[in-house]
Amino acid sequence: MIAAEPESTNQYYELRFVQLRNSKANQSGRMSEFLEKHHLPMTQRLKLGPVGYFQIHLGPDSPKLVTLTTYNSMADVESKRAAMRADKEWMKAVEEFGSADQAPYDRQEVWLLRAFDGMPKLEAPPIGEKQTHLFDLRTYEAESERDSEEKVRMFDTEEIKIFRRSGINPVFFGKTLFGSKMPNLTYLVWYDDLDARAAAWSKFLNDPDWKRIRVQPGWSDAEIVSNVSNTFLRGLPFSPIR
């Protein structure tokens, strides 16, 4: 009899990009209200999360909302989605929201990511006197799966540690399993503000270990990163991650 594989400790992250439109229909306000009054309570009932709700602070295709949902495993994705379908209060809210005369949004795009071995669990920023942090959502595309996996290995073994000591504060790192712009890896980091971001990246770029690994054969951007995109986000007032 073949022994069962041990359950992975790596979390899975669902990123949902909700494209909205500025109009008299007030899609942004209606979607934010729906998330606060219905989606967030549903996640609390089902013990789903951590979750985050964000709006674009600086980036393309605004207005857009981004939601982050955390699962403990791929099996947890399946069980929680089944629980959502069985939640009568949630399904009633979804039905009513989708049946309105005015469209609630233009479209949605959903990505599923698996956490890196070098950071298998999400780390939410502390919420104290500061109401919301500045978040940077970054995607590194590659020309091949091999190249993308090599960039993951670079983060796992060296780069995440350099981020941390430079003041680039990770929330998660994930390899995209389903989504667009594949193959890619995507991560979310936070700062107090843009000045803190500038200071952290200056420290990172001058770190001796970064200067060493960025020219290491097989790890240069020209070899394993074909494109980088980033979007600045702010947590919505009700977001548990903000």
Tab-separated table of C-alpha atoms in Angstrom:
chain	number	residue	atom	x	y	z
A	1	MET	CA	0.000	0.000	0.000
A	2	ILE	CA	1.388	3.409	-0.982
A	3	ALA	CA	1.662	5.852	1.921
A	4	ALA	CA	-0.325	9.066	1.586
A	5	GLU	CA	1.616	12.215	0.844
A	6	PRO	CA	1.906	14.529	3.873
A	7	GLU	CA	-0.359	17.588	3.812
A	8	SER	CA	1.464	20.710	2.663
A	9	THR	CA	1.863	23.526	5.168
A	10	ASN	CA	1.906	26.117	2.374
A	11	GLN	CA	-1.122	28.365	2.173
A	12	TYR	CA	-3.015	29.206	-1.001
A	13	TYR	CA	-4.079	32.728	-1.960
A	14	GLU	CA	-6.987	33.816	-4.104
A	15	LEU	CA	-6.524	37.226	-5.678
A	16	ARG	CA	-9.709	38.635	-7.180
A	17	PHE	CA	-9.502	41.746	-9.383
A	18	VAL	CA	-12.873	43.474	-9.683
A	19	GLN	CA	-12.897	45.919	-12.572
A	20	LEU	CA	-15.317	48.787	-12.021
A	21	ARG	CA	-16.486	51.840	-13.933
A	22	ASN	CA	-16.965	55.444	-12.869
A	23	SER	CA	-20.629	56.144	-13.574
A	24	LYS	CA	-23.916	57.173	-12.039
A	25	ALA	CA	-24.390	53.507	-11.078
A	26	ASN	CA	-21.786	53.999	-8.298
A	27	GLN	CA	-20.194	50.598	-8.817
A	28	SER	CA	-17.317	51.346	-6.441
A	29	GLY	CA	-19.578	52.286	-3.554
A	30	ARG	CA	-21.993	49.412	-4.113
A	31	MET	CA	-19.223	46.818	-4.402
A	32	SER	CA	-17.452	48.093	-1.284
A	33	GLU	CA	-20.722	47.973	0.648
A	34	PHE	CA	-21.397	44.425	-0.568
A	35	LEU	CA	-17.960	43.254	0.523
A	36	GLU	CA	-18.288	44.878	3.943
A	37	LYS	CA	-21.859	43.830	4.709
A	38	HIS	CA	-21.910	40.385	3.109
A	39	HIS	CA	-18.545	38.975	2.018
A	40	LEU	CA	-16.619	39.801	5.194
A	41	PRO	CA	-19.326	38.416	7.545
A	42	MET	CA	-19.446	35.236	5.413
A	43	THR	CA	-15.685	34.733	5.808
A	44	GLN	CA	-16.064	35.198	9.555
A	45	ARG	CA	-18.892	32.651	9.765
A	46	LEU	CA	-16.859	30.099	7.794
A	47	LYS	CA	-13.567	30.930	9.559
A	48	LEU	CA	-12.074	31.794	6.185
A	49	GLY	CA	-8.985	33.958	5.972
A	50	PRO	CA	-7.092	36.107	6.641
A	51	VAL	CA	-8.802	38.262	4.046
A	52	GLY	CA	-8.019	41.692	2.647
A	53	TYR	CA	-9.959	44.258	0.627
A	54	PHE	CA	-8.045	46.910	-1.283
A	55	GLN	CA	-8.527	49.783	-3.695
A	56	ILE	CA	-5.951	50.988	-6.185
A	57	HIS	CA	-3.880	53.866	-4.867
A	58	LEU	CA	-1.701	54.135	-7.974
A	59	GLY	CA	-1.797	51.815	-10.949
A	60	PRO	CA	-3.569	50.879	-14.186
A	61	ASP	CA	-7.257	50.247	-14.848
A	62	SER	CA	-8.686	52.283	-11.992
A	63	PRO	CA	-11.281	52.063	-10.530
A	64	LYS	CA	-10.637	48.506	-9.423
A	65	LEU	CA	-10.938	46.608	-6.156
A	66	VAL	CA	-8.656	43.746	-5.203
A	67	THR	CA	-9.628	41.063	-2.699
A	68	LEU	CA	-7.270	38.605	-1.040
A	69	THR	CA	-8.537	35.357	0.490
A	70	THR	CA	-6.292	32.876	2.277
A	71	TYR	CA	-6.772	29.093	2.358
A	72	ASN	CA	-4.772	26.574	4.369
A	73	SER	CA	-4.462	23.997	1.577
A	74	MET	CA	-5.895	23.023	-1.793
A	75	ALA	CA	-8.342	20.776	0.047
A	76	ASP	CA	-9.343	23.796	2.125
A	77	VAL	CA	-10.114	25.692	-1.098
A	78	GLU	CA	-12.583	22.982	-2.076
A	79	SER	CA	-14.193	22.603	1.350
A	80	LYS	CA	-14.570	26.358	1.921
A	81	ARG	CA	-16.075	26.907	-1.519
A	82	ALA	CA	-18.569	24.132	-0.813
A	83	ALA	CA	-19.362	25.796	2.514
A	84	MET	CA	-19.964	29.102	0.714
A	85	ARG	CA	-22.485	27.452	-1.601
A	86	ALA	CA	-24.223	25.964	1.418
A	87	ASP	CA	-24.366	29.302	3.270
A	88	LYS	CA	-27.930	30.469	2.634
A	89	GLU	CA	-27.331	34.013	3.847
A	90	TRP	CA	-24.356	34.420	1.495
A	91	MET	CA	-26.097	32.898	-1.512
A	92	LYS	CA	-29.137	35.121	-0.961
A	93	ALA	CA	-26.888	38.208	-0.875
A	94	VAL	CA	-25.087	37.112	-4.064
A	95	GLU	CA	-28.415	36.551	-5.838
A	96	GLU	CA	-29.809	39.928	-4.849
A	97	PHE	CA	-26.598	41.781	-5.700
A	98	GLY	CA	-26.352	40.145	-9.108
A	99	SER	CA	-30.013	40.718	-9.944
A	100	ALA	CA	-29.907	44.504	-9.627
A	101	ASP	CA	-30.910	46.534	-12.689
A	102	GLN	CA	-27.476	48.189	-12.804
A	103	ALA	CA	-24.389	46.010	-13.282
A	104	PRO	CA	-22.420	45.612	-10.025
A	105	TYR	CA	-19.068	45.540	-11.882
A	106	ASP	CA	-17.637	45.305	-15.380
A	107	ARG	CA	-15.719	42.019	-14.958
A	108	GLN	CA	-13.666	39.941	-12.537
A	109	GLU	CA	-10.374	38.120	-12.887
A	110	VAL	CA	-9.286	35.494	-10.352
A	111	TRP	CA	-5.811	34.119	-9.678
A	112	LEU	CA	-4.871	31.215	-7.399
A	113	LEU	CA	-1.373	31.229	-5.906
A	114	ARG	CA	0.594	28.761	-3.773
A	115	ALA	CA	2.786	30.236	-1.036
A	116	PHE	CA	6.545	29.936	-1.376
A	117	ASP	CA	8.378	27.416	0.799
A	118	GLY	CA	10.491	30.326	2.046
A	119	MET	CA	7.358	32.060	3.388
A	120	PRO	CA	4.579	29.463	3.644
A	121	LYS	CA	2.187	31.599	5.704
A	122	LEU	CA	0.698	35.062	5.221
A	123	GLU	CA	1.961	37.797	7.556
A	124	ALA	CA	-0.505	40.657	8.014
A	125	PRO	CA	0.917	44.055	9.041
A	126	PRO	CA	0.139	45.260	12.559
A	127	ILE	CA	-2.882	47.511	12.898
A	128	GLY	CA	-2.313	50.210	15.477
A	129	GLU	CA	-2.697	53.940	15.328
A	130	LYS	CA	-2.058	53.888	11.579
A	131	GLN	CA	-5.351	53.257	9.794
A	132	THR	CA	-3.896	51.770	6.624
A	133	HIS	CA	-0.511	50.946	5.141
A	134	LEU	CA	0.731	51.371	1.592
A	135	PHE	CA	0.760	47.995	-0.169
A	136	ASP	CA	2.743	47.109	-3.273
A	137	LEU	CA	1.427	44.198	-5.360
A	138	ARG	CA	4.168	43.048	-7.731
A	139	THR	CA	4.185	40.387	-10.457
A	140	TYR	CA	7.342	38.947	-12.018
A	141	GLU	CA	6.700	37.251	-15.348
A	142	ALA	CA	9.117	34.774	-16.927
A	143	GLU	CA	9.677	33.301	-20.362
A	144	SER	CA	9.331	29.716	-19.097
A	145	GLU	CA	8.244	27.695	-16.084
A	146	ARG	CA	11.889	26.804	-15.475
A	147	ASP	CA	12.831	30.481	-15.294
A	148	SER	CA	9.928	31.261	-12.972
A	149	GLU	CA	10.849	28.393	-10.648
A	150	GLU	CA	14.433	29.642	-10.562
A	151	LYS	CA	13.247	33.096	-9.489
A	152	VAL	CA	11.157	31.446	-6.760
A	153	ARG	CA	14.291	29.618	-5.596
A	154	MET	CA	16.194	32.912	-5.584
A	155	PHE	CA	13.556	34.427	-3.283
A	156	ASP	CA	13.364	31.352	-1.054
A	157	THR	CA	17.082	31.066	-0.464
A	158	GLU	CA	18.257	34.685	-0.448
A	159	GLU	CA	15.987	37.513	-1.537
A	160	ILE	CA	13.206	37.326	1.066
A	161	LYS	CA	15.788	37.682	3.831
A	162	ILE	CA	17.247	40.754	2.118
A	163	PHE	CA	13.756	42.223	1.754
A	164	ARG	CA	13.093	41.850	5.467
A	165	ARG	CA	16.260	43.506	6.663
A	166	SER	CA	15.842	46.313	4.113
A	167	GLY	CA	12.380	47.300	5.377
A	168	ILE	CA	10.420	45.724	2.510
A	169	ASN	CA	7.780	44.028	4.640
A	170	PRO	CA	6.237	40.869	3.132
A	171	VAL	CA	2.577	39.940	3.371
A	172	PHE	CA	2.877	36.933	1.057
A	173	PHE	CA	4.860	35.431	-1.807
A	174	GLY	CA	3.033	33.110	-4.188
A	175	LYS	CA	3.578	31.144	-7.377
A	176	THR	CA	0.598	31.618	-9.697
A	177	LEU	CA	-1.128	28.313	-10.432
A	178	PHE	CA	-4.146	29.736	-12.295
A	179	GLY	CA	-4.485	33.249	-13.669
A	180	SER	CA	-3.112	35.488	-16.396
A	181	LYS	CA	0.399	36.597	-17.354
A	182	MET	CA	1.688	33.098	-16.666
A	183	PRO	CA	4.203	31.864	-15.829
A	184	ASN	CA	4.640	34.317	-12.989
A	185	LEU	CA	5.137	34.803	-9.291
A	186	THR	CA	3.316	37.501	-7.356
A	187	TYR	CA	3.953	39.034	-3.972
A	188	LEU	CA	2.441	41.660	-1.697
A	189	VAL	CA	4.571	43.874	0.577
A	190	TRP	CA	3.791	46.889	2.751
A	191	TYR	CA	5.289	50.187	3.920
A	192	ASP	CA	4.129	53.066	6.073
A	193	ASP	CA	4.159	55.396	3.047
A	194	LEU	CA	5.934	56.176	-0.228
A	195	ASP	CA	8.912	57.738	1.566
A	196	ALA	CA	9.397	54.528	3.557
A	197	ARG	CA	9.209	52.551	0.323
A	198	ALA	CA	11.887	54.707	-1.321
A	199	ALA	CA	14.170	54.314	1.707
A	200	ALA	CA	13.656	50.542	1.831
A	201	TRP	CA	14.392	50.021	-1.855
A	202	SER	CA	17.495	52.205	-1.621
A	203	LYS	CA	18.726	50.028	1.223
A	204	PHE	CA	17.850	46.865	-0.710
A	205	LEU	CA	19.655	47.927	-3.882
A	206	ASN	CA	22.783	48.723	-1.871
A	207	ASP	CA	22.738	45.505	0.146
A	208	PRO	CA	25.972	43.535	-0.456
A	209	ASP	CA	24.106	40.234	-0.720
A	210	TRP	CA	21.726	41.650	-3.330
A	211	LYS	CA	24.636	43.005	-5.333
A	212	ARG	CA	26.181	39.521	-5.174
A	213	ILE	CA	23.163	37.440	-6.176
A	214	ARG	CA	21.815	39.770	-8.879
A	215	VAL	CA	24.873	38.980	-11.044
A	216	GLN	CA	25.096	35.317	-10.097
A	217	PRO	CA	24.958	33.194	-13.277
A	218	GLY	CA	21.387	32.011	-13.816
A	219	TRP	CA	19.853	34.630	-11.508
A	220	SER	CA	20.135	37.878	-13.448
A	221	ASP	CA	16.905	39.572	-14.527
A	222	ALA	CA	17.822	39.072	-18.171
A	223	GLU	CA	17.900	35.313	-17.589
A	224	ILE	CA	14.806	34.684	-15.435
A	225	VAL	CA	12.536	37.778	-15.379
A	226	SER	CA	10.871	38.970	-18.573
A	227	ASN	CA	8.592	41.669	-17.125
A	228	VAL	CA	7.744	43.274	-13.786
A	229	SER	CA	4.498	45.087	-12.968
A	230	ASN	CA	3.376	46.674	-9.742
A	231	THR	CA	0.258	48.308	-8.355
A	232	PHE	CA	0.010	50.362	-5.168
A	233	LEU	CA	-2.964	49.499	-2.983
A	234	ARG	CA	-4.659	50.878	0.121
A	235	GLY	CA	-6.795	48.738	2.393
A	236	LEU	CA	-10.472	49.653	2.576
A	237	PRO	CA	-11.546	50.905	6.039
A	238	PHE	CA	-13.197	47.595	6.972
A	239	SER	CA	-10.415	45.351	5.635
A	240	PRO	CA	-8.834	43.057	8.253
A	241	ILE	CA	-5.544	43.523	6.340
A	242	ARG	CA	-4.923	47.242	5.919
